[in-house]
Amino acid sequence: MSLVISGTFSHDSLQGFAGIRLADRASSAFVARQGAQVLSWKAVDGKERLYLSPISGGRRAGDDAARLAAAIRGGSPVCFPQFSDRGPLLKHGFARALDWRHESASPSARFVLADDELTRQHWPHSFHAEIAVSLEADRLTIALHVRNTGESPWSFTGALHTYLAVDDILRTQVQGLENTRYQDATAGNVERVQQQALLAIDAEVDRVYLAPSKKLMLLEAGQPTLAVEQEGFEDTVVWNPGPEKCRALKDMPDEDWKRMLCIEAAQVARPVLLLPSQEWRGSQSMRLVRQATAG
Ligand SMILES: O=P(O)(O)OC[C@H]1O[C@H](O)[C@H](O)[C@@H](O)[C@@H]1O
């Protein structure tokens, strides 16, 4: 078992988004209050590992905190209580559009969201959701905990919709999805099986992998750079908008599809049903793979 480093935390902002910065001698992360969304993670090598659009929407200082904000494009949006547009609710749910309450920062930064008048207008249920972000020298873990605090059952879908920063998408591959079934959202969610050991991306990719391996590897220029693992979530989504869809996204520069890849710990195919007082946990972690140095 590895040790969670309890470093320092401070109130800070990034690109105008208010939040909490977690820092240790060797690594740092920034979590925005909006959506309890991790927007930055630098491990021991100091390189930014999360993509954040320089022209993102979102709630900045002075904007009305009592309302739903535009989503922040990048980092790790928390999609809850609905994944994408697979249901009647707001796309990807309301959790990413609301400010969460910061609770504590040791050993992890914890943020809480519970139902209120606004959420009940969109979804008539009582819930308590918590995001815990923990930092180790070479690992970032984001954990979602959801509890039914009401008197009737409800179900949800969702995701930790992480935007990984890559140097060049055309030299990026994902390992670990061989022989895995997926729904292809670029083709009406038709089900297919991936045959290749390595997934390469040179155009739009939008896939919900069903019960894939819990451990995937990101490769850049042929080298493993990040191990991406998940617990609790049954599915994994891989998304890149490709050049045409990226041009249509007003909150992302036209060329930035080449600089990101979403690997999302997701619960899509089978909604989670929670009876009163029942709870559910899921997490995603990214671990830096350090290259052995010669000599
Ligand atoms: O633009 P957004 O609402 O943030 O959604 C971004 C993307 O999220 C997921 O990965 C879905 O599978 C995609 O279909 C969607 O386009």
PDB file of C-alpha atoms and ligand atoms in Angstrom:
ATOM      1  CA  MET A   1       0.000   0.000   0.000  1.00  0.00           C
ATOM      2  CA  SER A   2       1.368   3.404  -0.884  1.00  0.00           C
ATOM      3  CA  LEU A   3       1.395   6.342   1.441  1.00  0.00           C
ATOM      4  CA  VAL A   4      -0.840   9.331   0.748  1.00  0.00           C
ATOM      5  CA  ILE A   5       1.214  12.465   1.164  1.00  0.00           C
ATOM      6  CA  SER A   6      -0.560  15.049   3.274  1.00  0.00           C
ATOM      7  CA  GLY A   7       1.030  18.179   1.860  1.00  0.00           C
ATOM      8  CA  THR A   8      -0.244  21.735   2.031  1.00  0.00           C
ATOM      9  CA  PHE A   9      -3.365  23.231   0.554  1.00  0.00           C
ATOM     10  CA  SER A  10      -4.316  26.814  -0.190  1.00  0.00           C
ATOM     11  CA  HIS A  11      -7.188  28.748  -1.686  1.00  0.00           C
ATOM     12  CA  ASP A  12      -6.157  29.790  -5.152  1.00  0.00           C
ATOM     13  CA  SER A  13      -7.466  30.295  -8.670  1.00  0.00           C
ATOM     14  CA  LEU A  14      -6.553  28.939 -12.067  1.00  0.00           C
ATOM     15  CA  GLN A  15      -7.635  30.681 -15.283  1.00  0.00           C
ATOM     16  CA  GLY A  16     -10.068  32.658 -13.134  1.00  0.00           C
ATOM     17  CA  PHE A  17     -11.658  29.564 -11.519  1.00  0.00           C
ATOM     18  CA  ALA A  18     -11.685  29.616  -7.717  1.00  0.00           C
ATOM     19  CA  GLY A  19     -10.515  26.463  -5.970  1.00  0.00           C
ATOM     20  CA  ILE A  20      -8.001  24.649  -3.837  1.00  0.00           C
ATOM     21  CA  ARG A  21      -4.379  23.948  -4.656  1.00  0.00           C
ATOM     22  CA  LEU A  22      -2.880  20.799  -3.157  1.00  0.00           C
ATOM     23  CA  ALA A  23       0.878  20.737  -3.040  1.00  0.00           C
ATOM     24  CA  ASP A  24       3.621  18.505  -1.874  1.00  0.00           C
ATOM     25  CA  ARG A  25       7.351  19.022  -2.403  1.00  0.00           C
ATOM     26  CA  ALA A  26       7.171  16.863  -5.464  1.00  0.00           C
ATOM     27  CA  SER A  27       3.703  17.224  -6.954  1.00  0.00           C
ATOM     28  CA  SER A  28       0.663  19.488  -7.115  1.00  0.00           C
ATOM     29  CA  ALA A  29      -2.975  19.591  -8.185  1.00  0.00           C
ATOM     30  CA  PHE A  30      -5.669  22.239  -8.471  1.00  0.00           C
ATOM     31  CA  VAL A  31      -9.353  21.498  -7.852  1.00  0.00           C
ATOM     32  CA  ALA A  32     -11.964  24.070  -8.909  1.00  0.00           C
ATOM     33  CA  ARG A  33     -14.921  24.659  -6.621  1.00  0.00           C
ATOM     34  CA  GLN A  34     -17.125  24.443  -9.709  1.00  0.00           C
ATOM     35  CA  GLY A  35     -17.842  20.787 -10.214  1.00  0.00           C
ATOM     36  CA  ALA A  36     -15.118  19.729  -7.699  1.00  0.00           C
ATOM     37  CA  GLN A  37     -13.228  19.514 -10.969  1.00  0.00           C
ATOM     38  CA  VAL A  38      -9.521  18.754 -10.900  1.00  0.00           C
ATOM     39  CA  LEU A  39      -8.030  21.149 -13.481  1.00  0.00           C
ATOM     40  CA  SER A  40      -4.310  20.556 -13.075  1.00  0.00           C
ATOM     41  CA  TRP A  41      -2.021  17.757 -11.966  1.00  0.00           C
ATOM     42  CA  LYS A  42       1.748  17.810 -12.031  1.00  0.00           C
ATOM     43  CA  ALA A  43       3.579  14.785 -10.670  1.00  0.00           C
ATOM     44  CA  VAL A  44       7.248  14.569  -9.675  1.00  0.00           C
ATOM     45  CA  ASP A  45       8.517  15.355 -13.187  1.00  0.00           C
ATOM     46  CA  GLY A  46       6.718  18.742 -13.143  1.00  0.00           C
ATOM     47  CA  LYS A  47       4.866  18.184 -16.427  1.00  0.00           C
ATOM     48  CA  GLU A  48       1.176  19.119 -16.674  1.00  0.00           C
ATOM     49  CA  ARG A  49      -0.788  15.909 -17.219  1.00  0.00           C
ATOM     50  CA  LEU A  50      -4.323  17.314 -17.609  1.00  0.00           C
ATOM     51  CA  TYR A  51      -5.613  19.287 -20.571  1.00  0.00           C
ATOM     52  CA  LEU A  52      -7.519  22.520 -19.830  1.00  0.00           C
ATOM     53  CA  SER A  53      -8.872  24.589 -22.697  1.00  0.00           C
ATOM     54  CA  PRO A  54      -7.476  28.148 -22.692  1.00  0.00           C
ATOM     55  CA  ILE A  55     -10.891  29.415 -23.881  1.00  0.00           C
ATOM     56  CA  SER A  56     -13.089  27.343 -21.563  1.00  0.00           C
ATOM     57  CA  GLY A  57     -16.458  28.486 -20.287  1.00  0.00           C
ATOM     58  CA  GLY A  58     -17.235  28.212 -16.566  1.00  0.00           C
ATOM     59  CA  ARG A  59     -17.954  30.316 -13.488  1.00  0.00           C
ATOM     60  CA  ARG A  60     -15.346  32.991 -12.812  1.00  0.00           C
ATOM     61  CA  ALA A  61     -15.034  35.521  -9.991  1.00  0.00           C
ATOM     62  CA  GLY A  62     -18.124  37.715  -9.844  1.00  0.00           C
ATOM     63  CA  ASP A  63     -20.435  35.272 -11.685  1.00  0.00           C
ATOM     64  CA  ASP A  64     -23.651  34.215  -9.936  1.00  0.00           C
ATOM     65  CA  ALA A  65     -22.830  31.157  -7.769  1.00  0.00           C
ATOM     66  CA  ALA A  66     -26.489  30.254  -7.254  1.00  0.00           C
ATOM     67  CA  ARG A  67     -26.961  29.182 -10.857  1.00  0.00           C
ATOM     68  CA  LEU A  68     -25.821  26.470 -13.218  1.00  0.00           C
ATOM     69  CA  ALA A  69     -22.599  27.575 -14.918  1.00  0.00           C
ATOM     70  CA  ALA A  70     -21.287  26.570 -18.337  1.00  0.00           C
ATOM     71  CA  ALA A  71     -19.090  23.468 -18.065  1.00  0.00           C
ATOM     72  CA  ILE A  72     -15.331  23.843 -17.707  1.00  0.00           C
ATOM     73  CA  ARG A  73     -13.684  22.211 -20.735  1.00  0.00           C
ATOM     74  CA  GLY A  74     -10.836  20.159 -19.373  1.00  0.00           C
ATOM     75  CA  GLY A  75      -9.394  18.639 -16.233  1.00  0.00           C
ATOM     76  CA  SER A  76     -11.674  15.981 -14.809  1.00  0.00           C
ATOM     77  CA  PRO A  77     -15.366  16.945 -14.963  1.00  0.00           C
ATOM     78  CA  VAL A  78     -17.644  14.929 -12.673  1.00  0.00           C
ATOM     79  CA  CYS A  79     -20.654  13.768 -14.681  1.00  0.00           C
ATOM     80  CA  PHE A  80     -23.585  13.054 -12.359  1.00  0.00           C
ATOM     81  CA  PRO A  81     -26.431  11.994 -12.227  1.00  0.00           C
ATOM     82  CA  GLN A  82     -26.488  11.319 -15.976  1.00  0.00           C
ATOM     83  CA  PHE A  83     -23.802  10.392 -18.478  1.00  0.00           C
ATOM     84  CA  SER A  84     -23.874  12.451 -21.694  1.00  0.00           C
ATOM     85  CA  ASP A  85     -27.294  12.829 -23.330  1.00  0.00           C
ATOM     86  CA  ARG A  86     -28.425   9.292 -22.513  1.00  0.00           C
ATOM     87  CA  GLY A  87     -31.496  10.405 -20.584  1.00  0.00           C
ATOM     88  CA  PRO A  88     -33.803  13.371 -20.037  1.00  0.00           C
ATOM     89  CA  LEU A  89     -31.490  15.437 -17.790  1.00  0.00           C
ATOM     90  CA  LEU A  90     -28.920  18.109 -18.614  1.00  0.00           C
ATOM     91  CA  LYS A  91     -26.088  16.654 -20.711  1.00  0.00           C
ATOM     92  CA  HIS A  92     -23.617  15.012 -18.284  1.00  0.00           C
ATOM     93  CA  GLY A  93     -25.848  16.062 -15.343  1.00  0.00           C
ATOM     94  CA  PHE A  94     -25.767  19.165 -13.177  1.00  0.00           C
ATOM     95  CA  ALA A  95     -22.794  18.301 -10.928  1.00  0.00           C
ATOM     96  CA  ARG A  96     -20.239  19.949 -13.232  1.00  0.00           C
ATOM     97  CA  ALA A  97     -22.296  23.151 -13.417  1.00  0.00           C
ATOM     98  CA  LEU A  98     -22.544  23.758  -9.664  1.00  0.00           C
ATOM     99  CA  ASP A  99     -20.124  24.857  -6.964  1.00  0.00           C
ATOM    100  CA  TRP A 100     -19.280  22.116  -4.445  1.00  0.00           C
ATOM    101  CA  ARG A 101     -18.445  22.817  -0.802  1.00  0.00           C
ATOM    102  CA  HIS A 102     -14.831  22.291   0.201  1.00  0.00           C
ATOM    103  CA  GLU A 103     -14.665  20.251   3.433  1.00  0.00           C
ATOM    104  CA  SER A 104     -11.064  19.430   4.268  1.00  0.00           C
ATOM    105  CA  ALA A 105      -7.657  18.785   2.766  1.00  0.00           C
ATOM    106  CA  SER A 106      -5.960  16.069   4.746  1.00  0.00           C
ATOM    107  CA  PRO A 107      -5.139  13.434   3.695  1.00  0.00           C
ATOM    108  CA  SER A 108      -7.253  14.305   0.649  1.00  0.00           C
ATOM    109  CA  ALA A 109      -9.199  17.358  -0.533  1.00  0.00           C
ATOM    110  CA  ARG A 110     -12.898  16.641  -0.064  1.00  0.00           C
ATOM    111  CA  PHE A 111     -15.757  18.429  -1.803  1.00  0.00           C
ATOM    112  CA  VAL A 112     -19.448  17.884  -1.139  1.00  0.00           C
ATOM    113  CA  LEU A 113     -22.613  18.437  -3.154  1.00  0.00           C
ATOM    114  CA  ALA A 114     -26.096  17.711  -1.794  1.00  0.00           C
ATOM    115  CA  ASP A 115     -29.547  18.247  -3.225  1.00  0.00           C
ATOM    116  CA  ASP A 116     -31.148  21.664  -2.912  1.00  0.00           C
ATOM    117  CA  GLU A 117     -34.011  23.510  -4.541  1.00  0.00           C
ATOM    118  CA  LEU A 118     -32.090  23.956  -7.798  1.00  0.00           C
ATOM    119  CA  THR A 119     -30.991  20.316  -8.163  1.00  0.00           C
ATOM    120  CA  ARG A 120     -34.509  19.105  -7.267  1.00  0.00           C
ATOM    121  CA  GLN A 121     -35.904  21.227 -10.118  1.00  0.00           C
ATOM    122  CA  HIS A 122     -33.770  19.123 -12.472  1.00  0.00           C
ATOM    123  CA  TRP A 123     -33.910  15.794 -10.639  1.00  0.00           C
ATOM    124  CA  PRO A 124     -36.420  15.256  -7.814  1.00  0.00           C
ATOM    125  CA  HIS A 125     -34.173  13.217  -5.497  1.00  0.00           C
ATOM    126  CA  SER A 126     -32.226  13.588  -2.251  1.00  0.00           C
ATOM    127  CA  PHE A 127     -28.530  12.775  -2.472  1.00  0.00           C
ATOM    128  CA  HIS A 128     -25.148  13.422  -0.933  1.00  0.00           C
ATOM    129  CA  ALA A 129     -22.126  13.288  -3.242  1.00  0.00           C
ATOM    130  CA  GLU A 130     -18.497  13.630  -2.312  1.00  0.00           C
ATOM    131  CA  ILE A 131     -15.321  13.952  -4.356  1.00  0.00           C
ATOM    132  CA  ALA A 132     -12.009  13.161  -2.657  1.00  0.00           C
ATOM    133  CA  VAL A 133      -8.803  14.093  -4.463  1.00  0.00           C
ATOM    134  CA  SER A 134      -5.549  12.579  -3.224  1.00  0.00           C
ATOM    135  CA  LEU A 135      -2.056  13.288  -4.318  1.00  0.00           C
ATOM    136  CA  GLU A 136       0.980  11.055  -4.104  1.00  0.00           C
ATOM    137  CA  ALA A 137       4.419  11.677  -5.617  1.00  0.00           C
ATOM    138  CA  ASP A 138       3.524   9.976  -8.883  1.00  0.00           C
ATOM    139  CA  ARG A 139      -0.230   9.410  -8.624  1.00  0.00           C
ATOM    140  CA  LEU A 140      -3.503  11.339  -8.602  1.00  0.00           C
ATOM    141  CA  THR A 141      -6.671   9.634  -7.368  1.00  0.00           C
ATOM    142  CA  ILE A 142     -10.180  11.023  -7.744  1.00  0.00           C
ATOM    143  CA  ALA A 143     -12.914   9.188  -5.835  1.00  0.00           C
ATOM    144  CA  LEU A 144     -16.662   9.736  -6.116  1.00  0.00           C
ATOM    145  CA  HIS A 145     -18.930   8.666  -3.275  1.00  0.00           C
ATOM    146  CA  VAL A 146     -22.713   8.893  -3.678  1.00  0.00           C
ATOM    147  CA  ARG A 147     -25.432   8.248  -1.075  1.00  0.00           C
ATOM    148  CA  ASN A 148     -29.213   8.152  -1.325  1.00  0.00           C
ATOM    149  CA  THR A 149     -30.377  10.417   1.526  1.00  0.00           C
ATOM    150  CA  GLY A 150     -34.032  10.272   0.495  1.00  0.00           C
ATOM    151  CA  GLU A 151     -36.925   7.924   1.136  1.00  0.00           C
ATOM    152  CA  SER A 152     -37.330   6.454  -2.325  1.00  0.00           C
ATOM    153  CA  PRO A 153     -34.957   4.602  -4.654  1.00  0.00           C
ATOM    154  CA  TRP A 154     -33.251   6.342  -7.569  1.00  0.00           C
ATOM    155  CA  SER A 155     -30.631   5.445 -10.127  1.00  0.00           C
ATOM    156  CA  PHE A 156     -27.836   7.333 -11.828  1.00  0.00           C
ATOM    157  CA  THR A 157     -25.161   7.093 -14.487  1.00  0.00           C
ATOM    158  CA  GLY A 158     -22.007   9.186 -14.600  1.00  0.00           C
ATOM    159  CA  ALA A 159     -18.293   9.496 -15.159  1.00  0.00           C
ATOM    160  CA  LEU A 160     -15.011  11.013 -14.136  1.00  0.00           C
ATOM    161  CA  HIS A 161     -14.478  12.553 -17.568  1.00  0.00           C
ATOM    162  CA  THR A 162     -10.698  13.054 -17.419  1.00  0.00           C
ATOM    163  CA  TYR A 163      -8.974  15.065 -20.169  1.00  0.00           C
ATOM    164  CA  LEU A 164      -5.374  13.825 -20.344  1.00  0.00           C
ATOM    165  CA  ALA A 165      -2.868  16.234 -21.908  1.00  0.00           C
ATOM    166  CA  VAL A 166      -0.839  14.671 -24.711  1.00  0.00           C
ATOM    167  CA  ASP A 167       1.995  16.147 -26.782  1.00  0.00           C
ATOM    168  CA  ASP A 168       0.632  14.872 -30.097  1.00  0.00           C
ATOM    169  CA  ILE A 169      -2.535  12.801 -30.449  1.00  0.00           C
ATOM    170  CA  LEU A 170      -1.211  11.329 -33.702  1.00  0.00           C
ATOM    171  CA  ARG A 171       1.597   9.725 -31.692  1.00  0.00           C
ATOM    172  CA  THR A 172      -0.651   8.642 -28.794  1.00  0.00           C
ATOM    173  CA  GLN A 173      -2.059   5.158 -28.209  1.00  0.00           C
ATOM    174  CA  VAL A 174      -4.106   3.410 -25.556  1.00  0.00           C
ATOM    175  CA  GLN A 175      -3.162  -0.103 -24.500  1.00  0.00           C
ATOM    176  CA  GLY A 176      -5.436  -2.587 -22.720  1.00  0.00           C
ATOM    177  CA  LEU A 177      -8.642  -2.563 -24.777  1.00  0.00           C
ATOM    178  CA  GLU A 178      -7.970  -5.590 -26.975  1.00  0.00           C
ATOM    179  CA  ASN A 179     -10.976  -7.927 -27.380  1.00  0.00           C
ATOM    180  CA  THR A 180     -13.216  -5.473 -25.528  1.00  0.00           C
ATOM    181  CA  ARG A 181     -16.805  -4.712 -26.550  1.00  0.00           C
ATOM    182  CA  TYR A 182     -17.726  -1.073 -27.034  1.00  0.00           C
ATOM    183  CA  GLN A 183     -20.654   1.080 -28.074  1.00  0.00           C
ATOM    184  CA  ASP A 184     -19.605   3.428 -30.853  1.00  0.00           C
ATOM    185  CA  ALA A 185     -21.272   6.815 -30.279  1.00  0.00           C
ATOM    186  CA  THR A 186     -20.042   8.015 -33.694  1.00  0.00           C
ATOM    187  CA  ALA A 187     -22.275   5.319 -35.273  1.00  0.00           C
ATOM    188  CA  GLY A 188     -25.510   5.390 -33.261  1.00  0.00           C
ATOM    189  CA  ASN A 189     -24.032   3.377 -30.377  1.00  0.00           C
ATOM    190  CA  VAL A 190     -23.689   0.248 -32.505  1.00  0.00           C
ATOM    191  CA  GLU A 191     -21.811  -2.422 -30.571  1.00  0.00           C
ATOM    192  CA  ARG A 192     -18.428  -3.581 -31.858  1.00  0.00           C
ATOM    193  CA  VAL A 193     -15.387  -5.426 -30.514  1.00  0.00           C
ATOM    194  CA  GLN A 194     -11.955  -3.832 -30.639  1.00  0.00           C
ATOM    195  CA  GLN A 195      -9.471  -6.275 -32.121  1.00  0.00           C
ATOM    196  CA  GLN A 196      -6.289  -4.192 -31.937  1.00  0.00           C
ATOM    197  CA  ALA A 197      -3.965  -4.287 -28.951  1.00  0.00           C
ATOM    198  CA  LEU A 198      -3.325  -0.544 -29.346  1.00  0.00           C
ATOM    199  CA  LEU A 199      -5.961   2.110 -30.041  1.00  0.00           C
ATOM    200  CA  ALA A 200      -4.560   4.961 -32.173  1.00  0.00           C
ATOM    201  CA  ILE A 201      -6.452   8.222 -32.725  1.00  0.00           C
ATOM    202  CA  ASP A 202      -6.391  10.271 -35.927  1.00  0.00           C
ATOM    203  CA  ALA A 203     -10.060  11.276 -36.114  1.00  0.00           C
ATOM    204  CA  GLU A 204     -13.133  11.455 -33.875  1.00  0.00           C
ATOM    205  CA  VAL A 205     -13.338   8.618 -31.327  1.00  0.00           C
ATOM    206  CA  ASP A 206     -16.321   8.322 -28.967  1.00  0.00           C
ATOM    207  CA  ARG A 207     -16.587   4.872 -27.410  1.00  0.00           C
ATOM    208  CA  VAL A 208     -18.131   3.386 -24.314  1.00  0.00           C
ATOM    209  CA  TYR A 209     -16.080   0.252 -23.559  1.00  0.00           C
ATOM    210  CA  LEU A 210     -18.183  -2.284 -21.657  1.00  0.00           C
ATOM    211  CA  ALA A 211     -16.513  -3.900 -18.650  1.00  0.00           C
ATOM    212  CA  PRO A 212     -12.966  -3.297 -19.949  1.00  0.00           C
ATOM    213  CA  SER A 213      -9.750  -4.044 -18.109  1.00  0.00           C
ATOM    214  CA  LYS A 214      -9.445  -1.934 -14.951  1.00  0.00           C
ATOM    215  CA  LYS A 215      -5.968  -0.868 -15.973  1.00  0.00           C
ATOM    216  CA  LEU A 216      -5.110   0.924 -19.203  1.00  0.00           C
ATOM    217  CA  MET A 217      -1.846   2.428 -20.356  1.00  0.00           C
ATOM    218  CA  LEU A 218      -1.336   5.665 -22.255  1.00  0.00           C
ATOM    219  CA  LEU A 219       1.558   5.500 -24.700  1.00  0.00           C
ATOM    220  CA  GLU A 220       3.179   8.558 -26.231  1.00  0.00           C
ATOM    221  CA  ALA A 221       5.697   8.182 -29.056  1.00  0.00           C
ATOM    222  CA  GLY A 222       5.646   4.467 -28.321  1.00  0.00           C
ATOM    223  CA  GLN A 223       6.539   4.855 -24.631  1.00  0.00           C
ATOM    224  CA  PRO A 224       4.203   4.187 -21.696  1.00  0.00           C
ATOM    225  CA  THR A 225       3.621   7.485 -19.857  1.00  0.00           C
ATOM    226  CA  LEU A 226       0.542   7.076 -17.637  1.00  0.00           C
ATOM    227  CA  ALA A 227      -1.235   4.071 -16.137  1.00  0.00           C
ATOM    228  CA  VAL A 228      -4.960   4.815 -15.837  1.00  0.00           C
ATOM    229  CA  GLU A 229      -6.855   2.648 -13.370  1.00  0.00           C
ATOM    230  CA  GLN A 230     -10.419   2.559 -12.097  1.00  0.00           C
ATOM    231  CA  GLU A 231     -12.467   0.938  -9.348  1.00  0.00           C
ATOM    232  CA  GLY A 232     -16.246   0.780  -8.919  1.00  0.00           C
ATOM    233  CA  PHE A 233     -17.024   2.200 -12.379  1.00  0.00           C
ATOM    234  CA  GLU A 234     -17.861  -0.621 -14.802  1.00  0.00           C
ATOM    235  CA  ASP A 235     -17.235   1.104 -18.144  1.00  0.00           C
ATOM    236  CA  THR A 236     -14.520   3.251 -19.690  1.00  0.00           C
ATOM    237  CA  VAL A 237     -15.164   5.983 -22.240  1.00  0.00           C
ATOM    238  CA  VAL A 238     -12.508   7.072 -24.703  1.00  0.00           C
ATOM    239  CA  TRP A 239     -13.267  10.392 -26.410  1.00  0.00           C
ATOM    240  CA  ASN A 240     -11.505  12.745 -28.749  1.00  0.00           C
ATOM    241  CA  PRO A 241     -13.593  15.119 -30.895  1.00  0.00           C
ATOM    242  CA  GLY A 242     -11.285  14.923 -33.934  1.00  0.00           C
ATOM    243  CA  PRO A 243     -10.741  17.963 -36.181  1.00  0.00           C
ATOM    244  CA  GLU A 244     -14.318  18.650 -37.402  1.00  0.00           C
ATOM    245  CA  LYS A 245     -16.142  18.307 -34.072  1.00  0.00           C
ATOM    246  CA  CYS A 246     -13.359  20.279 -32.386  1.00  0.00           C
ATOM    247  CA  ARG A 247     -13.931  23.193 -34.777  1.00  0.00           C
ATOM    248  CA  ALA A 248     -17.602  23.139 -33.724  1.00  0.00           C
ATOM    249  CA  LEU A 249     -16.724  23.369 -30.003  1.00  0.00           C
ATOM    250  CA  LYS A 250     -16.761  27.067 -29.130  1.00  0.00           C
ATOM    251  CA  ASP A 251     -14.834  26.550 -25.877  1.00  0.00           C
ATOM    252  CA  MET A 252     -11.810  24.760 -27.361  1.00  0.00           C
ATOM    253  CA  PRO A 253      -9.200  25.978 -29.902  1.00  0.00           C
ATOM    254  CA  ASP A 254      -9.512  24.311 -33.329  1.00  0.00           C
ATOM    255  CA  GLU A 255      -6.168  22.527 -33.095  1.00  0.00           C
ATOM    256  CA  ASP A 256      -6.443  21.337 -29.495  1.00  0.00           C
ATOM    257  CA  TRP A 257      -7.961  17.957 -30.342  1.00  0.00           C
ATOM    258  CA  LYS A 258      -4.314  17.075 -30.980  1.00  0.00           C
ATOM    259  CA  ARG A 259      -3.382  17.903 -27.381  1.00  0.00           C
ATOM    260  CA  MET A 260      -5.915  15.900 -25.397  1.00  0.00           C
ATOM    261  CA  LEU A 261      -7.496  12.506 -24.952  1.00  0.00           C
ATOM    262  CA  CYS A 262     -10.349  11.753 -22.573  1.00  0.00           C
ATOM    263  CA  ILE A 263     -10.117   8.439 -20.755  1.00  0.00           C
ATOM    264  CA  GLU A 264     -13.175   8.360 -18.515  1.00  0.00           C
ATOM    265  CA  ALA A 265     -14.020   6.027 -15.651  1.00  0.00           C
ATOM    266  CA  ALA A 266     -17.726   5.692 -16.388  1.00  0.00           C
ATOM    267  CA  GLN A 267     -20.972   4.018 -15.415  1.00  0.00           C
ATOM    268  CA  VAL A 268     -23.075   4.081 -18.558  1.00  0.00           C
ATOM    269  CA  ALA A 269     -24.532   0.757 -19.675  1.00  0.00           C
ATOM    270  CA  ARG A 270     -26.004  -0.264 -16.300  1.00  0.00           C
ATOM    271  CA  PRO A 271     -27.365   2.597 -14.163  1.00  0.00           C
ATOM    272  CA  VAL A 272     -26.584   2.230 -10.458  1.00  0.00           C
ATOM    273  CA  LEU A 273     -29.744   1.773  -8.394  1.00  0.00           C
ATOM    274  CA  LEU A 274     -29.552   3.077  -4.829  1.00  0.00           C
ATOM    275  CA  LEU A 275     -32.228   2.301  -2.261  1.00  0.00           C
ATOM    276  CA  PRO A 276     -32.709   4.745   0.638  1.00  0.00           C
ATOM    277  CA  SER A 277     -29.449   4.972   2.689  1.00  0.00           C
ATOM    278  CA  GLN A 278     -27.491   2.923   0.155  1.00  0.00           C
ATOM    279  CA  GLU A 279     -24.184   4.244  -1.136  1.00  0.00           C
ATOM    280  CA  TRP A 280     -21.805   3.712  -4.034  1.00  0.00           C
ATOM    281  CA  ARG A 281     -18.138   4.442  -4.619  1.00  0.00           C
ATOM    282  CA  GLY A 282     -16.031   4.681  -7.746  1.00  0.00           C
ATOM    283  CA  SER A 283     -12.593   6.055  -8.436  1.00  0.00           C
ATOM    284  CA  GLN A 284     -10.029   6.720 -11.113  1.00  0.00           C
ATOM    285  CA  SER A 285      -6.290   7.068 -10.652  1.00  0.00           C
ATOM    286  CA  MET A 286      -3.495   8.152 -12.940  1.00  0.00           C
ATOM    287  CA  ARG A 287       0.047   7.042 -12.229  1.00  0.00           C
ATOM    288  CA  LEU A 288       3.130   8.447 -13.886  1.00  0.00           C
ATOM    289  CA  VAL A 289       5.267   5.760 -15.493  1.00  0.00           C
ATOM    290  CA  ARG A 290       8.863   6.838 -15.154  1.00  0.00           C
ATOM    291  CA  GLN A 291      11.259   5.789 -17.860  1.00  0.00           C
ATOM    292  CA  ALA A 292      14.331   3.905 -16.726  1.00  0.00           C
ATOM    293  CA  THR A 293      17.361   6.095 -17.364  1.00  0.00           C
ATOM    294  CA  ALA A 294      20.387   4.585 -19.041  1.00  0.00           C
ATOM    295  CA  GLY A 295      23.552   4.029 -17.046  1.00  0.00           C
TER     296      GLY A 295
HETATM  297  O1  LIG B   1     -19.150  18.687 -24.774  1.00  0.00           O
HETATM  298  P1  LIG B   1     -19.485  17.906 -23.521  1.00  0.00           P
HETATM  299  O2  LIG B   1     -20.917  18.088 -23.097  1.00  0.00           O
HETATM  300  O3  LIG B   1     -18.536  18.217 -22.405  1.00  0.00           O
HETATM  301  O4  LIG B   1     -19.316  16.375 -23.876  1.00  0.00           O
HETATM  302  C1  LIG B   1     -18.099  15.903 -24.357  1.00  0.00           C
HETATM  303  C2  LIG B   1     -18.164  14.414 -24.685  1.00  0.00           C
HETATM  304  O5  LIG B   1     -18.356  13.685 -23.510  1.00  0.00           O
HETATM  305  C3  LIG B   1     -18.344  12.242 -23.628  1.00  0.00           C
HETATM  306  O6  LIG B   1     -17.058  11.770 -23.811  1.00  0.00           O
HETATM  307  C4  LIG B   1     -19.297  11.741 -24.678  1.00  0.00           C
HETATM  308  O7  LIG B   1     -19.075  10.385 -24.947  1.00  0.00           O
HETATM  309  C5  LIG B   1     -19.178  12.552 -25.945  1.00  0.00           C
HETATM  310  O8  LIG B   1     -20.215  12.170 -26.840  1.00  0.00           O
HETATM  311  C6  LIG B   1     -19.259  14.039 -25.658  1.00  0.00           C
HETATM  312  O9  LIG B   1     -19.160  14.784 -26.861  1.00  0.00           O
END
